[in-house]
């Protein structure tokens, strides 16, 4: 069972170290529309293409469950970027130390992302992300970047849209929008929201990197519909995987505001440290999800999901926008 981590990051800063946080974003006037693709190693979750110039073509894993954008150490080496400082990540399978590196400017459609500090580590051995044979994984696109945009994931068209907030109406007054709550008493970058499961209400972190939706079924008084023993769970931590027994729960309907999907089988996750469940791809992959992070609102519409192209059949020159890594001095142009 592939799954993505729940990340809580603690910074270990030194005087000369790069500091994690918000990058600078120069918004264009129009939405960047980026095709969602899938490598051969992962056919359930979302990736977007990256053109790194002389460093080649890569893919980025799209994960609203990551606080900070993360780079694979091979990607940082290919760009010739210097690491400065260390941080620590706490995930489902323990904690690991990471490096930090400032990326060159990123161009996404008309938008430009500057001074993005990327956490660095070997993703293949410390996370749920495997190395495909046909294209390297550059890293994980996290909430430090996504929160700068009105972010729309459309499973019906197979696209991610990054809209400039100043050019689109806020969802704050939309009667069909649901409330998003920032974690860490409103200071965190990630968000969670209410889910209605056949009338039982729980909270879940919005986690596009989770294959399944995870809930504390025992806490909700649900009866397991199946038990799987000895399942390999993958996620962030020193080992990258471990064996666990997994409970599943069948529900007729998962409701997100006015939108509902189902029937569906959810996966058990015991609450720890007051953490919520995870809203994953088995639900989000059936929706057009419009996240107005700054207003704390989201709007969901059920769709018929499109078959996403494999990266090998996708053409950088023919399909939509792409994340381009610019030369380091591009910010002055």
Coordinates of N, CA and C in Angstrom, one line a residue, residues 21 23-24 69 101-104 106 113-118 141 144-145:
X21 N 10.4 28.6 4.6 CA 9.3 29.5 4.7 C 8.7 29.8 3.4
X23 N 8.4 31.3 -0.2 CA 9.2 31.9 -1.3 C 8.6 33.2 -1.8
X24 N 9.2 33.9 -2.6 CA 8.6 35.1 -3.3 C 8.0 34.6 -4.6
X69 N 8.3 22.4 0.3 CA 8.8 21.8 -0.9 C 10.1 21.0 -0.6
X101 N 18.5 23.9 0.4 CA 19.1 24.5 -0.7 C 18.2 25.5 -1.4
X102 N 18.7 26.6 -1.8 CA 17.8 27.6 -2.5 C 17.8 27.2 -4.0
X103 N 16.7 27.0 -4.6 CA 16.6 26.7 -6.0 C 16.7 27.9 -6.9
X104 N 17.1 27.7 -8.1 CA 17.0 28.8 -9.1 C 15.6 29.2 -9.3
X106 N 11.8 29.5 -10.6 CA 10.9 28.6 -11.3 C 9.9 29.4 -12.1
X113 N 8.5 31.9 -9.4 CA 8.7 31.6 -8.0 C 10.2 31.8 -7.7
X114 N 10.5 32.7 -6.7 CA 11.9 33.1 -6.4 C 12.2 32.7 -5.0
X115 N 13.5 32.5 -4.7 CA 14.0 32.2 -3.4 C 13.3 31.1 -2.7
X116 N 13.1 30.0 -3.4 CA 12.4 28.8 -2.8 C 13.5 28.0 -2.1
X117 N 13.4 27.9 -0.8 CA 14.3 27.0 -0.1 C 13.7 25.6 0.0
X118 N 14.4 24.7 -0.6 CA 14.0 23.3 -0.7 C 14.7 22.4 0.4
X141 N 6.3 19.1 -4.5 CA 5.8 20.4 -4.5 C 4.9 20.6 -3.3
X144 N 4.3 25.4 0.8 CA 5.0 26.7 0.8 C 4.8 27.4 -0.5
X145 N 4.7 26.7 -1.6 CA 4.5 27.2 -2.9 C 3.0 27.3 -3.2

